[in-house]
CSV table of C-alpha atoms in Angstrom, one decimal:
chain,number,residue,atom,x,y,z
M,1,MET,CA,26.0,-45.4,-9.4
M,2,PRO,CA,22.4,-45.9,-9.6
M,3,ARG,CA,21.2,-47.3,-13.0
M,4,THR,CA,17.8,-46.0,-14.4
M,5,VAL,CA,15.8,-47.7,-16.6
M,6,ILE,CA,13.0,-45.6,-18.6
M,7,LEU,CA,10.4,-47.2,-20.7
M,8,ALA,CA,8.0,-45.6,-23.5
M,9,GLU,CA,5.7,-47.2,-25.5
M,10,LYS,CA,6.8,-45.9,-29.1
M,11,ALA,CA,10.2,-46.2,-30.6
M,12,ALA,CA,10.0,-42.5,-31.7
M,13,VAL,CA,9.1,-41.4,-28.4
M,14,ALA,CA,11.8,-43.4,-26.6
M,15,LYS,CA,14.0,-41.6,-29.2
M,16,GLU,CA,13.0,-37.9,-28.3
M,17,ILE,CA,13.1,-38.7,-24.3
M,18,ALA,CA,16.7,-40.1,-25.0
M,19,SER,CA,17.8,-37.2,-26.9
M,20,PHE,CA,16.2,-34.6,-24.3
M,21,LEU,CA,17.8,-36.7,-21.5
M,22,ALA,CA,20.9,-36.8,-23.1
M,23,GLN,CA,21.3,-33.1,-23.5
M,24,GLN,CA,20.3,-32.7,-19.8
M,25,GLN,CA,23.5,-34.5,-19.0
M,26,GLY,CA,25.6,-33.0,-21.7
M,27,GLY,CA,26.1,-35.6,-24.3
M,28,ARG,CA,24.2,-37.5,-27.0
M,29,SER,CA,22.6,-40.6,-26.8
M,30,ARG,CA,23.1,-43.5,-28.7
M,31,ARG,CA,21.5,-46.4,-30.4
M,32,ASP,CA,21.9,-49.8,-28.1
M,33,ASP,CA,20.4,-53.1,-28.6
M,34,CYS,CA,16.6,-52.4,-28.8
M,35,GLY,CA,16.4,-48.8,-27.0
M,36,TYR,CA,19.0,-46.3,-26.3
M,37,ARG,CA,22.1,-45.7,-24.0
M,38,LEU,CA,22.7,-42.2,-22.2
M,39,PRO,CA,25.9,-41.0,-21.5
M,40,ASN,CA,25.6,-42.1,-17.7
M,41,GLY,CA,24.7,-45.3,-18.8
M,42,ASP,CA,20.9,-45.2,-18.2
M,43,PHE,CA,18.6,-47.2,-20.8
M,44,VAL,CA,15.7,-45.7,-22.2
M,45,GLY,CA,13.4,-48.7,-24.3
M,46,TYR,CA,10.3,-49.1,-25.8
M,47,THR,CA,7.7,-51.9,-26.4
M,48,ASN,CA,5.8,-51.0,-29.7
M,49,GLY,CA,2.5,-51.6,-28.2
M,50,HIS,CA,1.7,-54.5,-25.5
M,51,LEU,CA,4.8,-56.7,-25.1
M,52,ILE,CA,2.5,-59.1,-23.2
M,53,ASP,CA,-0.2,-61.1,-25.1
M,54,MET,CA,-3.2,-62.7,-23.5
M,55,ALA,CA,-2.9,-66.6,-24.5
M,56,PRO,CA,-5.6,-68.0,-27.3
M,57,MET,CA,-8.6,-69.7,-26.4
M,58,ASP,CA,-6.9,-73.2,-27.2
M,59,GLU,CA,-4.7,-72.9,-24.1
M,60,TYR,CA,-7.5,-73.8,-21.9
M,61,VAL,CA,-9.7,-76.1,-24.1
M,62,SER,CA,-8.2,-79.6,-24.1
M,63,PRO,CA,-7.0,-81.4,-27.1
M,64,GLU,CA,-9.7,-84.0,-26.9
M,65,HIS,CA,-12.0,-81.1,-27.7
M,66,ASP,CA,-10.9,-80.6,-31.1
M,67,TRP,CA,-13.3,-82.9,-32.2
M,68,VAL,CA,-16.3,-81.4,-30.0
M,69,ASP,CA,-18.9,-79.4,-31.0
M,70,PRO,CA,-18.0,-75.7,-29.1
M,71,LEU,CA,-21.3,-75.3,-27.9
M,72,VAL,CA,-20.5,-78.4,-25.3
M,73,TYR,CA,-17.6,-76.9,-23.4
M,74,LEU,CA,-18.9,-73.2,-24.1
M,75,PRO,CA,-18.4,-70.9,-22.4
M,76,VAL,CA,-14.9,-70.7,-21.1
M,77,MET,CA,-14.4,-68.5,-17.8
M,78,PRO,CA,-11.0,-69.3,-16.4
M,79,LEU,CA,-10.5,-67.9,-12.8
M,80,GLU,CA,-7.3,-66.4,-14.1
M,81,LEU,CA,-6.8,-65.5,-17.7
M,82,LYS,CA,-3.1,-66.5,-19.0
M,83,ARG,CA,-0.4,-64.0,-20.2
M,84,ALA,CA,2.7,-64.6,-22.3
M,85,PRO,CA,5.3,-62.3,-23.6
M,86,ARG,CA,5.1,-61.4,-27.1
M,87,ALA,CA,6.4,-64.1,-29.5
M,88,ARG,CA,9.2,-63.2,-32.3
M,89,ARG,CA,8.0,-63.9,-35.8
M,90,ASN,CA,9.5,-65.4,-38.8
M,91,GLU,CA,9.2,-63.0,-42.4
M,92,ASP,CA,6.1,-65.0,-43.0
M,93,GLY,CA,4.5,-64.1,-39.9
M,94,SER,CA,4.4,-67.3,-38.4
M,95,VAL,CA,5.9,-67.6,-34.5
M,96,MET,CA,9.6,-68.6,-34.1
M,97,VAL,CA,9.9,-71.4,-32.1
M,98,ARG,CA,13.1,-72.7,-30.1
M,99,ASN,CA,13.0,-75.9,-28.3
M,100,GLY,CA,9.6,-76.0,-28.7
M,101,ALA,CA,8.9,-72.7,-27.0
M,102,PRO,CA,8.1,-69.4,-28.4
M,103,VAL,CA,11.1,-67.4,-28.7
M,104,PRO,CA,10.2,-63.7,-26.9
M,105,ASP,CA,10.2,-60.7,-28.8
M,106,PRO,CA,13.8,-59.2,-28.8
M,107,LEU,CA,12.3,-56.0,-27.1
M,108,TYR,CA,11.3,-58.1,-24.4
M,109,VAL,CA,14.5,-59.8,-24.1
M,110,ALA,CA,16.4,-56.5,-23.9
M,111,ILE,CA,14.0,-54.7,-21.2
M,112,GLU,CA,14.4,-57.9,-18.8
M,113,ARG,CA,18.4,-57.6,-19.3
M,114,GLU,CA,18.0,-54.0,-18.1
M,115,VAL,CA,15.6,-54.0,-15.2
M,116,ARG,CA,17.4,-57.1,-13.8
M,117,GLU,CA,20.5,-54.5,-13.1
M,118,ALA,CA,18.0,-51.3,-12.4
M,119,ASP,CA,17.6,-49.4,-9.3
M,120,VAL,CA,14.9,-47.3,-10.4
M,121,ILE,CA,12.4,-47.9,-13.1
M,122,ILE,CA,10.3,-45.0,-15.0
M,123,ASN,CA,7.3,-46.0,-16.6
M,124,ALA,CA,7.1,-43.4,-19.7
M,125,GLY,CA,4.4,-44.7,-21.3
M,126,ASP,CA,1.3,-43.3,-22.9
M,127,LYS,CA,-0.7,-41.3,-20.5
M,128,GLY,CA,-3.9,-42.8,-20.8
M,129,ARG,CA,-5.5,-46.2,-19.6
M,130,GLU,CA,-4.3,-48.6,-22.2
M,131,GLY,CA,-0.6,-47.1,-21.7
M,132,GLN,CA,-0.7,-47.8,-17.9
M,133,LEU,CA,-1.7,-51.1,-18.9
M,134,VAL,CA,1.3,-51.9,-21.3
M,135,MET,CA,3.7,-51.2,-18.7
M,136,ASP,CA,2.1,-52.9,-15.6
M,137,GLU,CA,1.5,-56.0,-17.2
M,138,LEU,CA,5.1,-56.0,-18.4
M,139,PHE,CA,6.3,-55.2,-15.0
M,140,ARG,CA,4.4,-58.1,-13.5
M,141,SER,CA,5.6,-60.6,-16.3
M,142,LEU,CA,9.1,-59.6,-15.3
M,143,GLY,CA,8.3,-60.3,-11.6
M,144,ILE,CA,8.1,-56.6,-10.4
M,145,ASP,CA,5.4,-54.9,-8.5
M,146,PRO,CA,4.0,-52.2,-10.6
M,147,ALA,CA,3.6,-50.4,-7.2
M,148,ALA,CA,6.9,-51.3,-6.0
M,149,PRO,CA,8.8,-48.0,-4.4
M,150,HIS,CA,11.7,-47.8,-7.1
M,151,VAL,CA,8.9,-47.8,-9.8
M,152,LEU,CA,7.9,-44.3,-10.6
M,153,ARG,CA,5.8,-42.8,-13.5
M,154,ALA,CA,6.6,-39.7,-15.5
M,155,ALA,CA,3.5,-38.0,-17.2
M,156,VAL,CA,4.7,-37.4,-21.0
M,157,THR,CA,1.9,-35.5,-22.4
M,158,ASP,CA,4.1,-34.5,-25.6
M,159,MET,CA,7.4,-34.4,-27.1
M,160,HIS,CA,8.1,-30.5,-26.6
M,161,PRO,CA,10.8,-29.9,-24.5
M,162,THR,CA,9.3,-28.0,-21.9
M,163,ALA,CA,6.8,-30.8,-21.3
M,164,LEU,CA,9.5,-33.3,-21.1
M,165,GLU,CA,11.3,-31.4,-18.5
M,166,LYS,CA,8.2,-30.9,-16.8
M,167,ALA,CA,7.7,-34.7,-16.7
M,168,PHE,CA,10.7,-35.9,-15.5
M,169,ALA,CA,10.8,-32.9,-13.2
M,170,GLN,CA,7.6,-34.0,-11.6
M,171,LEU,CA,8.1,-38.0,-11.4
M,172,THR,CA,5.6,-39.9,-9.3
M,173,PRO,CA,5.0,-43.4,-7.7
M,174,ASN,CA,3.6,-45.4,-10.3
M,175,GLY,CA,1.7,-47.3,-7.3
M,176,LEU,CA,-0.4,-44.2,-6.8
M,177,PRO,CA,-4.1,-45.1,-6.8
M,178,ARG,CA,-4.6,-42.6,-10.0
M,179,TRP,CA,-2.1,-44.8,-12.2
M,180,GLN,CA,-3.0,-48.4,-10.7
M,181,LEU,CA,-6.7,-47.8,-11.0
M,182,SER,CA,-6.7,-46.6,-14.4
M,183,GLY,CA,-4.4,-49.8,-15.7
M,184,GLU,CA,-6.8,-51.8,-13.8
M,185,SER,CA,-9.5,-50.0,-15.7
M,186,ALA,CA,-7.7,-50.9,-18.9
M,187,ARG,CA,-7.4,-54.6,-17.9
M,188,ALA,CA,-11.0,-55.1,-17.2
M,189,ARG,CA,-11.7,-54.0,-20.5
M,190,GLN,CA,-9.1,-56.3,-22.0
M,191,GLU,CA,-10.2,-59.4,-20.2
M,192,GLY,CA,-14.0,-58.6,-21.0
M,193,ASP,CA,-13.1,-58.4,-24.7
M,194,TRP,CA,-11.5,-61.6,-24.2
M,195,LEU,CA,-14.3,-63.5,-22.4
M,196,VAL,CA,-16.9,-62.1,-25.0
M,197,GLY,CA,-14.9,-62.1,-27.9
M,198,SER,CA,-13.5,-65.8,-27.6
M,199,ASN,CA,-16.6,-67.2,-26.5
M,200,GLY,CA,-19.0,-65.3,-28.7
M,201,SER,CA,-16.7,-66.3,-31.9
M,202,ARG,CA,-16.4,-70.0,-31.3
M,203,ALA,CA,-20.3,-70.2,-30.6
M,204,TYR,CA,-21.4,-68.2,-33.8
M,205,GLN,CA,-18.7,-70.1,-35.8
M,206,SER,CA,-20.5,-73.7,-34.5
M,207,LEU,CA,-23.9,-72.3,-35.4
M,208,LEU,CA,-23.0,-70.7,-38.8
M,209,GLU,CA,-20.5,-73.3,-39.8
M,210,ASP,CA,-18.1,-70.5,-40.7
M,211,LYS,CA,-14.7,-70.2,-39.2
M,212,SER,CA,-14.5,-66.6,-40.4
M,213,VAL,CA,-17.0,-65.3,-38.1
M,214,ALA,CA,-15.8,-63.1,-35.3
M,215,VAL,CA,-18.0,-61.2,-32.9
M,216,GLY,CA,-17.1,-59.2,-29.8
M,217,ARG,CA,-17.8,-56.1,-27.6
M,218,LEU,CA,-17.5,-53.7,-30.5
M,219,LYS,CA,-18.5,-55.9,-33.5
M,220,GLY,CA,-21.6,-57.1,-32.1
M,221,PRO,CA,-23.1,-53.7,-31.4
M,222,ILE,CA,-21.7,-52.2,-34.9
M,223,LEU,CA,-23.4,-55.0,-36.8
M,224,TRP,CA,-26.4,-54.9,-34.7
M,225,MET,CA,-26.9,-51.1,-35.4
M,226,ALA,CA,-26.1,-51.5,-39.1
M,227,ALA,CA,-28.7,-54.3,-39.5
M,228,LYS,CA,-31.2,-52.1,-38.0
M,229,ARG,CA,-30.7,-49.2,-40.1
M,230,GLU,CA,-30.8,-51.6,-43.1
M,231,ARG,CA,-34.2,-52.8,-42.3
M,232,GLU,CA,-35.4,-49.4,-41.6
M,233,ILE,CA,-34.5,-48.4,-44.9
M,234,ALA,CA,-36.0,-51.5,-46.5
M,235,ALA,CA,-39.3,-50.6,-44.8
M,236,PHE,CA,-39.4,-46.9,-45.5
M,237,VAL,CA,-42.2,-45.3,-47.5
M,238,PRO,CA,-41.8,-42.1,-48.5
M,239,VAL,CA,-44.4,-39.7,-47.6
M,240,HIS,CA,-45.1,-36.4,-49.5
M,241,PHE,CA,-46.0,-33.4,-48.2
M,242,TYR,CA,-46.7,-29.9,-49.7
M,243,THR,CA,-45.6,-26.0,-48.5
M,244,PRO,CA,-47.5,-23.0,-50.0
M,245,VAL,CA,-45.0,-20.4,-50.6
M,246,ILE,CA,-45.7,-16.4,-50.8
M,247,THR,CA,-43.1,-14.6,-52.8
M,248,LEU,CA,-43.6,-10.9,-51.9
M,249,ASP,CA,-42.6,-8.0,-54.6
M,250,ASP,CA,-39.1,-7.7,-53.0
M,251,GLY,CA,-38.2,-11.1,-53.4
M,252,THR,CA,-38.9,-12.4,-49.8
M,253,GLU,CA,-40.3,-15.6,-49.2
M,254,LEU,CA,-43.2,-16.1,-46.9
M,255,ARG,CA,-43.3,-19.9,-46.4
M,256,TRP,CA,-46.6,-22.0,-44.8
M,257,LYS,CA,-45.9,-22.7,-41.2
M,258,ALA,CA,-49.0,-24.4,-39.8
M,259,ARG,CA,-52.9,-24.3,-39.3
M,260,PRO,CA,-53.4,-24.3,-35.6
M,261,GLY,CA,-55.7,-27.4,-34.6
M,262,ALA,CA,-55.4,-29.2,-37.7
M,263,ASP,CA,-53.3,-31.9,-36.6
M,264,LEU,CA,-54.6,-35.2,-37.8
M,265,THR,CA,-57.7,-33.7,-39.4
M,266,GLU,CA,-58.1,-34.6,-43.5
M,267,GLY,CA,-55.3,-33.4,-45.4
M,268,PHE,CA,-52.8,-33.1,-42.3
M,269,ASP,CA,-50.5,-35.3,-40.7
M,270,ALA,CA,-49.7,-35.9,-36.9
M,271,GLU,CA,-47.1,-33.3,-37.3
M,272,GLY,CA,-49.5,-30.8,-38.7
M,273,ARG,CA,-47.7,-30.9,-42.2
M,274,ILE,CA,-50.0,-30.6,-45.6
M,275,THR,CA,-50.4,-34.0,-47.0
M,276,SER,CA,-52.9,-33.3,-49.6
M,277,GLU,CA,-51.9,-31.7,-52.7
M,278,ALA,CA,-55.5,-30.4,-53.7
M,279,LEU,CA,-55.5,-28.8,-49.8
M,280,ALA,CA,-52.3,-26.8,-50.5
M,281,ARG,CA,-53.8,-25.8,-53.9
M,282,SER,CA,-56.8,-24.3,-52.5
M,283,ILE,CA,-54.8,-22.2,-50.0
M,284,VAL,CA,-52.5,-21.0,-52.9
M,285,ASP,CA,-55.9,-20.2,-55.1
M,286,ARG,CA,-57.6,-18.3,-52.0
M,287,ILE,CA,-54.4,-16.0,-51.6
M,288,ASN,CA,-53.9,-15.3,-55.4
M,289,GLY,CA,-57.6,-14.8,-55.5
M,290,GLY,CA,-57.3,-11.5,-53.0
M,291,LEU,CA,-57.2,-13.2,-49.3
M,292,GLU,CA,-56.1,-10.6,-47.2
M,293,GLY,CA,-52.9,-11.2,-45.1
M,294,ARG,CA,-52.6,-10.1,-41.5
M,295,TYR,CA,-49.3,-9.8,-39.8
M,296,GLY,CA,-49.0,-11.7,-36.4
M,297,LYS,CA,-46.0,-10.9,-34.8
M,298,ALA,CA,-42.4,-10.1,-35.6
M,299,SER,CA,-39.4,-11.1,-33.4
M,300,VAL,CA,-35.6,-10.6,-33.4
M,301,CYS,CA,-33.5,-13.0,-31.6
M,302,ARG,CA,-29.8,-12.3,-30.9
M,303,LYS,CA,-27.8,-15.7,-31.1
M,304,ARG,CA,-24.4,-16.5,-30.4
M,305,LYS,CA,-22.1,-20.0,-31.6
M,306,ALA,CA,-19.0,-20.5,-29.3
M,307,PRO,CA,-16.0,-21.9,-31.1
M,308,PRO,CA,-15.8,-25.1,-32.2
M,309,MET,CA,-14.1,-27.3,-29.7
M,310,PRO,CA,-10.4,-28.3,-30.4
M,311,PHE,CA,-9.7,-31.2,-32.2
M,312,THR,CA,-9.2,-34.6,-30.9
M,313,LYS,CA,-7.4,-37.6,-33.4
M,314,THR,CA,-10.9,-38.6,-34.5
M,315,THR,CA,-12.5,-35.3,-35.3
M,316,LEU,CA,-9.1,-34.1,-36.8
M,317,GLU,CA,-9.4,-37.0,-39.3
M,318,MET,CA,-12.7,-36.8,-40.3
M,319,GLU,CA,-12.7,-33.0,-40.9
M,320,ALA,CA,-9.5,-32.7,-42.8
M,321,SER,CA,-10.2,-35.9,-44.8
M,322,GLN,CA,-13.5,-33.9,-45.7
M,323,ARG,CA,-12.2,-30.6,-45.9
M,324,LEU,CA,-9.0,-31.0,-47.9
M,325,GLY,CA,-10.3,-33.9,-49.9
M,326,ILE,CA,-7.6,-36.6,-49.4
M,327,PRO,CA,-8.1,-40.1,-47.9
M,328,MET,CA,-8.2,-40.4,-43.8
M,329,GLU,CA,-5.0,-42.4,-44.0
M,330,ASP,CA,-2.9,-39.6,-45.1
M,331,VAL,CA,-4.4,-37.4,-42.7
M,332,THR,CA,-3.1,-40.0,-39.9
M,333,GLU,CA,0.0,-39.9,-41.8
M,334,ALA,CA,0.4,-36.2,-41.5
M,335,MET,CA,-0.6,-35.9,-37.9
M,336,HIS,CA,1.9,-38.6,-37.1
M,337,ASN,CA,4.8,-36.5,-38.5
M,338,LEU,CA,3.5,-33.3,-37.1
M,339,TYR,CA,3.8,-34.9,-33.5
M,340,LEU,CA,6.8,-37.0,-33.9
M,341,LYS,CA,8.9,-36.1,-36.9
M,342,HIS,CA,8.5,-32.1,-36.7
M,343,ARG,CA,7.4,-31.9,-33.0
M,344,LEU,CA,4.8,-29.2,-33.9
M,345,ILE,CA,1.8,-30.4,-32.0
M,346,SER,CA,0.8,-32.1,-29.1
M,347,TYR,CA,0.2,-35.8,-28.7
M,348,ILE,CA,-2.3,-37.0,-31.1
M,349,GLY,CA,-3.6,-40.2,-29.6
M,350,THR,CA,-6.6,-38.4,-27.4
M,351,ASP,CA,-10.3,-38.6,-27.6
M,352,CYS,CA,-10.5,-35.4,-25.3
M,353,PRO,CA,-11.7,-32.0,-27.1
M,354,TYR,CA,-10.9,-30.0,-23.7
M,355,ILE,CA,-7.5,-28.2,-22.9
M,356,PRO,CA,-6.0,-27.8,-19.4
M,357,GLU,CA,-5.8,-24.9,-17.3
M,358,THR,CA,-2.1,-24.4,-17.9
M,359,MET,CA,-2.7,-23.7,-21.4
M,360,LEU,CA,-3.8,-20.5,-20.1
M,361,LEU,CA,-0.6,-19.6,-18.9
M,362,GLU,CA,1.2,-21.0,-22.2
M,363,ALA,CA,-1.3,-19.5,-24.4
M,364,ARG,CA,0.5,-16.3,-24.9
M,365,GLY,CA,4.0,-18.0,-25.6
M,366,ILE,CA,2.5,-20.3,-28.2
M,367,MET,CA,0.9,-17.3,-30.2
M,368,ALA,CA,4.3,-15.6,-30.1
M,369,GLY,CA,6.1,-18.2,-31.6
M,370,LEU,CA,3.3,-19.1,-34.4
M,371,SER,CA,3.0,-15.3,-35.4
M,372,PRO,CA,5.8,-15.1,-37.8
M,373,MET,CA,3.5,-17.8,-40.1
M,374,PHE,CA,0.1,-16.9,-38.6
M,375,GLY,CA,0.6,-13.2,-38.0
M,376,LYS,CA,-3.0,-12.1,-38.8
M,377,VAL,CA,-4.9,-15.0,-36.9
M,378,MET,CA,-2.7,-14.4,-34.0
M,379,ARG,CA,-3.3,-10.7,-33.7
M,380,GLY,CA,-7.0,-11.2,-33.5
M,381,ALA,CA,-6.6,-13.6,-30.4
M,382,ASN,CA,-7.1,-12.5,-26.7
M,383,ALA,CA,-4.2,-14.5,-25.1
M,384,GLY,CA,-5.8,-13.5,-21.8
M,385,GLY,CA,-8.9,-14.7,-22.7
M,386,ARG,CA,-10.8,-17.9,-20.8
M,387,PRO,CA,-12.2,-20.4,-23.7
M,388,GLY,CA,-15.1,-22.3,-22.9
M,389,SER,CA,-12.7,-25.4,-24.0
M,390,VAL,CA,-10.5,-24.8,-20.8
M,391,ASP,CA,-11.7,-27.4,-18.4
M,392,ASP,CA,-9.5,-29.6,-16.1
M,393,ALA,CA,-12.3,-31.5,-14.9
M,394,LYS,CA,-13.3,-32.5,-18.3
M,395,ILE,CA,-9.8,-33.8,-19.0
M,396,GLY,CA,-8.9,-36.3,-16.3
M,397,GLU,CA,-5.9,-37.1,-14.3
M,398,ASN,CA,-4.6,-39.9,-16.8
M,399,GLU,CA,-6.0,-38.4,-20.2
M,400,HIS,CA,-4.3,-36.3,-22.9
M,401,HIS,CA,-5.6,-33.2,-23.8
M,402,ALA,CA,-6.9,-31.8,-27.2
M,403,ILE,CA,-4.5,-31.3,-30.1
M,404,VAL,CA,-3.1,-28.1,-30.1
M,405,PRO,CA,0.2,-26.2,-31.7
M,406,LEU,CA,3.3,-26.1,-29.3
M,407,GLY,CA,4.4,-22.7,-30.6
M,408,THR,CA,6.9,-23.9,-32.7
M,409,LEU,CA,7.3,-23.6,-36.6
M,410,PRO,CA,8.9,-25.5,-39.4
M,411,ALA,CA,12.6,-24.2,-39.9
M,412,SER,CA,11.8,-24.1,-43.8
M,413,GLY,CA,8.3,-23.9,-45.5
M,414,LYS,CA,9.9,-26.8,-47.6
M,415,ASP,CA,10.1,-29.0,-44.6
M,416,LEU,CA,6.2,-29.9,-44.6
M,417,SER,CA,4.6,-31.8,-47.4
M,418,ALA,CA,1.1,-30.3,-48.8
M,419,ALA,CA,-0.8,-32.3,-46.1
M,420,GLU,CA,0.9,-31.8,-43.4
M,421,ARG,CA,1.1,-28.2,-43.8
M,422,GLU,CA,-2.7,-28.1,-44.5
M,423,VAL,CA,-3.5,-30.1,-41.2
M,424,PHE,CA,-0.8,-27.9,-39.4
M,425,GLU,CA,-2.8,-24.7,-40.5
M,426,MET,CA,-6.3,-26.4,-39.7
M,427,ILE,CA,-5.1,-27.3,-36.0
M,428,THR,CA,-3.4,-23.9,-35.5
M,429,HIS,CA,-6.6,-21.8,-36.6
M,430,ARG,CA,-8.9,-24.0,-34.4
M,431,PHE,CA,-6.5,-23.3,-31.3
M,432,ALA,CA,-6.5,-19.5,-32.1
M,433,ALA,CA,-10.1,-19.8,-32.5
M,434,GLN,CA,-10.6,-20.6,-28.8
M,435,PHE,CA,-9.6,-17.0,-27.8
M,436,TYR,CA,-11.6,-15.2,-30.2
M,437,PRO,CA,-15.1,-13.8,-29.2
M,438,ASP,CA,-18.6,-15.9,-30.3
M,439,PHE,CA,-20.0,-15.7,-33.5
M,440,GLU,CA,-23.3,-13.4,-33.3
M,441,TYR,CA,-25.9,-12.8,-35.6
M,442,ASP,CA,-30.1,-11.7,-35.2
M,443,VAL,CA,-32.8,-13.9,-36.2
M,444,THR,CA,-35.7,-11.8,-37.6
M,445,THR,CA,-38.6,-13.7,-37.6
M,446,VAL,CA,-42.1,-12.1,-39.2
M,447,GLU,CA,-45.5,-14.2,-39.1
M,448,VAL,CA,-48.3,-13.5,-41.4
M,449,GLU,CA,-51.8,-15.1,-41.1
M,450,PHE,CA,-54.0,-15.7,-44.0
M,451,GLY,CA,-57.2,-17.0,-43.0
M,452,GLY,CA,-56.4,-19.7,-40.4
M,453,ASP,CA,-52.8,-20.2,-42.1
M,454,VAL,CA,-49.5,-19.0,-40.5
M,455,PHE,CA,-46.9,-17.9,-42.8
M,456,VAL,CA,-43.2,-17.0,-41.7
M,457,ALA,CA,-40.4,-15.5,-42.8
M,458,ASP,CA,-36.8,-15.6,-41.8
M,459,SER,CA,-33.9,-13.8,-42.0
M,460,THR,CA,-30.5,-13.4,-40.2
M,461,GLN,CA,-27.8,-10.6,-40.0
M,462,VAL,CA,-24.5,-11.0,-38.7
M,463,VAL,CA,-23.5,-8.8,-35.8
M,464,ARG,CA,-20.1,-10.0,-34.8
M,465,TYR,CA,-18.1,-12.5,-36.9
M,466,GLY,CA,-15.8,-13.4,-33.7
M,467,TRP,CA,-14.1,-16.6,-34.3
M,468,THR,CA,-15.0,-17.1,-37.6
M,469,GLU,CA,-12.3,-14.9,-38.5
M,470,ALA,CA,-9.7,-17.4,-37.5
M,471,ASP,CA,-11.4,-20.5,-38.4
M,472,PRO,CA,-11.8,-21.0,-42.4
M,473,GLN,CA,-14.8,-23.0,-42.0
M,474,PRO,CA,-17.3,-20.3,-40.9
M,475,PRO,CA,-21.1,-21.2,-40.0
M,476,GLU,CA,-23.6,-21.0,-43.2
M,477,MET,CA,-25.4,-17.9,-43.2
M,478,ASP,CA,-27.9,-16.9,-45.6
M,479,VAL,CA,-28.7,-13.1,-44.9
M,480,ASP,CA,-32.1,-11.8,-46.7
M,481,ASP,CA,-33.8,-8.1,-46.4
M,482,ASP,CA,-36.2,-7.7,-44.0
M,483,VAL,CA,-40.0,-8.5,-44.6
M,484,PRO,CA,-41.4,-5.1,-45.7
M,485,ASP,CA,-45.0,-4.2,-44.6
M,486,GLN,CA,-47.0,-4.5,-47.8
M,487,ALA,CA,-49.3,-7.1,-49.4
M,488,PRO,CA,-48.5,-10.3,-51.2
M,489,ALA,CA,-47.7,-10.2,-55.0
M,490,GLU,CA,-47.9,-13.9,-55.8
M,491,ALA,CA,-48.3,-17.3,-54.4
M,492,GLU,CA,-47.0,-20.5,-55.7
M,493,LEU,CA,-46.7,-24.3,-54.4
M,494,GLU,CA,-44.0,-26.0,-53.7
M,495,ASP,CA,-44.0,-30.1,-53.8
M,496,ASP,CA,-41.4,-31.5,-50.7
M,497,SER,CA,-40.8,-35.1,-49.9
M,498,GLU,CA,-40.2,-35.7,-46.4
M,499,ALA,CA,-37.2,-38.3,-45.7
M,500,GLU,CA,-37.3,-39.3,-42.2
M,501,VAL,CA,-35.0,-42.6,-42.6
M,502,ALA,CA,-32.4,-41.7,-45.4
C-alpha cells in the first residue's frame, strides 16, 4: 500500500491536519515520535521552523585567521553557502555533540526515516515564500529534488475543515514554477542576509573593537533612520506663528487662512503664515475697530470614506494593543489562540490586507454563523456586496489573505479569555464593515475677506454613517452650525507653535 508523508511547519498545524485526515479515514490520529500516525499508516510531521541552518562564518575562515584582523580577509563570498540540519540542544542551550559531530534535531531524524519509505510526500508548509523555502531546503538536505513528481503541494490557508478539505483535494506538484520561484525568492533573501550580515558584523566588530556589534539588511537601515531622526530633533528650532480668530455671535469661529501674495514679505514665512505677533495683533485690532468683512465664497463638498482594510498581523497587533490597552505580546498570544486553539479566525501570519474573490461566496455563510453572537452587526451587512478589499491580484498566488473570522463561534463565552474575546470582536467587526456602505459627510466651507486677509470657517455634517455602525472606532467628526450671514462680534488672537519635526 502506498505510503504518504505530510509535512507542516508548525506542530499545532500538523496536529489539526492529522485530526482532519484521520476523520476522513474513519478513525483517529495518534502521537508517534515527533509527529502523528494516521489510521492507514501515513505520517504527518512538522519542522518547527527551519530544520536546515546556514553554516556560520567560522566554517569559511581558516583557523590561522583567528589572530588576523578580519578586515584582512573580508569579505567572505563563498560560491556556495553551506547548510546543515539543525542541531539538537542541551538544556543549557549548547549544541549536543556525539563522536565529534553535532547531533541532528529529533524532528529531522524522524522525517528522514519516514520519507525514506514514502511513495508520496506532501508539502503542507506555510503558503508564503519562507514556508516554501523551509520545505524545499529540507528536501534538498534529504537528497530529494523539490520538483520530483512524487512531491506535491497542499496550499493550506487556515485550519477550518472546509479550507483543509479544499487544500488536500486540490494538490499540485511542488515543482510548479509558482512554488519553486517563491522558494528561490526566499532563498535569495536568506543568502543575501547572510552575506551582508556576516561580513558587515565582523567588519564593524573590528573597527569598533566590540564583539557585540551586529549589522544587517534590516538593522543597518533602521539604525540609519533612527540616527537621522535624532539629528533632526537635535537641530530643530521652533518657529512661532500666529492665527487671528474671529468669533461670531453664535460661537462659530472664522480662522485666518492667508493674505494672498504675502509669502516671504515682512511678517510672513515662505508658506504664507504670520510670524510677527505685532502684525497679527494689528489685524485683530482693525477688525475689532469696525473693519467690515465680505463673504468671498461658500461651498459644500460631499466626502466619503471607505471601510478600513481588514487586519494583517501587524495592523491587528498595533491597533488592538492601543485600543484595548494591553501589551502587544498579549494581543499576539490571543491571535495565536484564536487561530490554533479555538479555530475561529484565518491564518494570522499575513502582511496582506486584501481578501480573495472566494470570500464573496463564503460571506453569507460566515455572517450566518456569526449572527448568534453578532446579530446586530451582521444584519446591517450586505452579504451580496463587493468590498473594495476583495482583490485576488493584490494577494498573489503564494500569499495569505487578510485575517478574517471563519464563521464559527466558541462553544461557550467562557472558552475565551478577555483578550481573546476582544480581539475576536475586532476582527469580526472589521470583516463585517467591509460589507457596509461608505461613511459619508458634507464639509461646508465659508470664506470671508477682511481687507486683504482671508478667514475660513469649516463645518462637517454626517450624511450616512455606513461602516462606522459596524466598526467601533468611527472617524472623529466635529459637527458645527452653519456660518450665519451676519457681522463679526469679537476678534481675538491665538498663539500657535509650528512643530515640523516632533
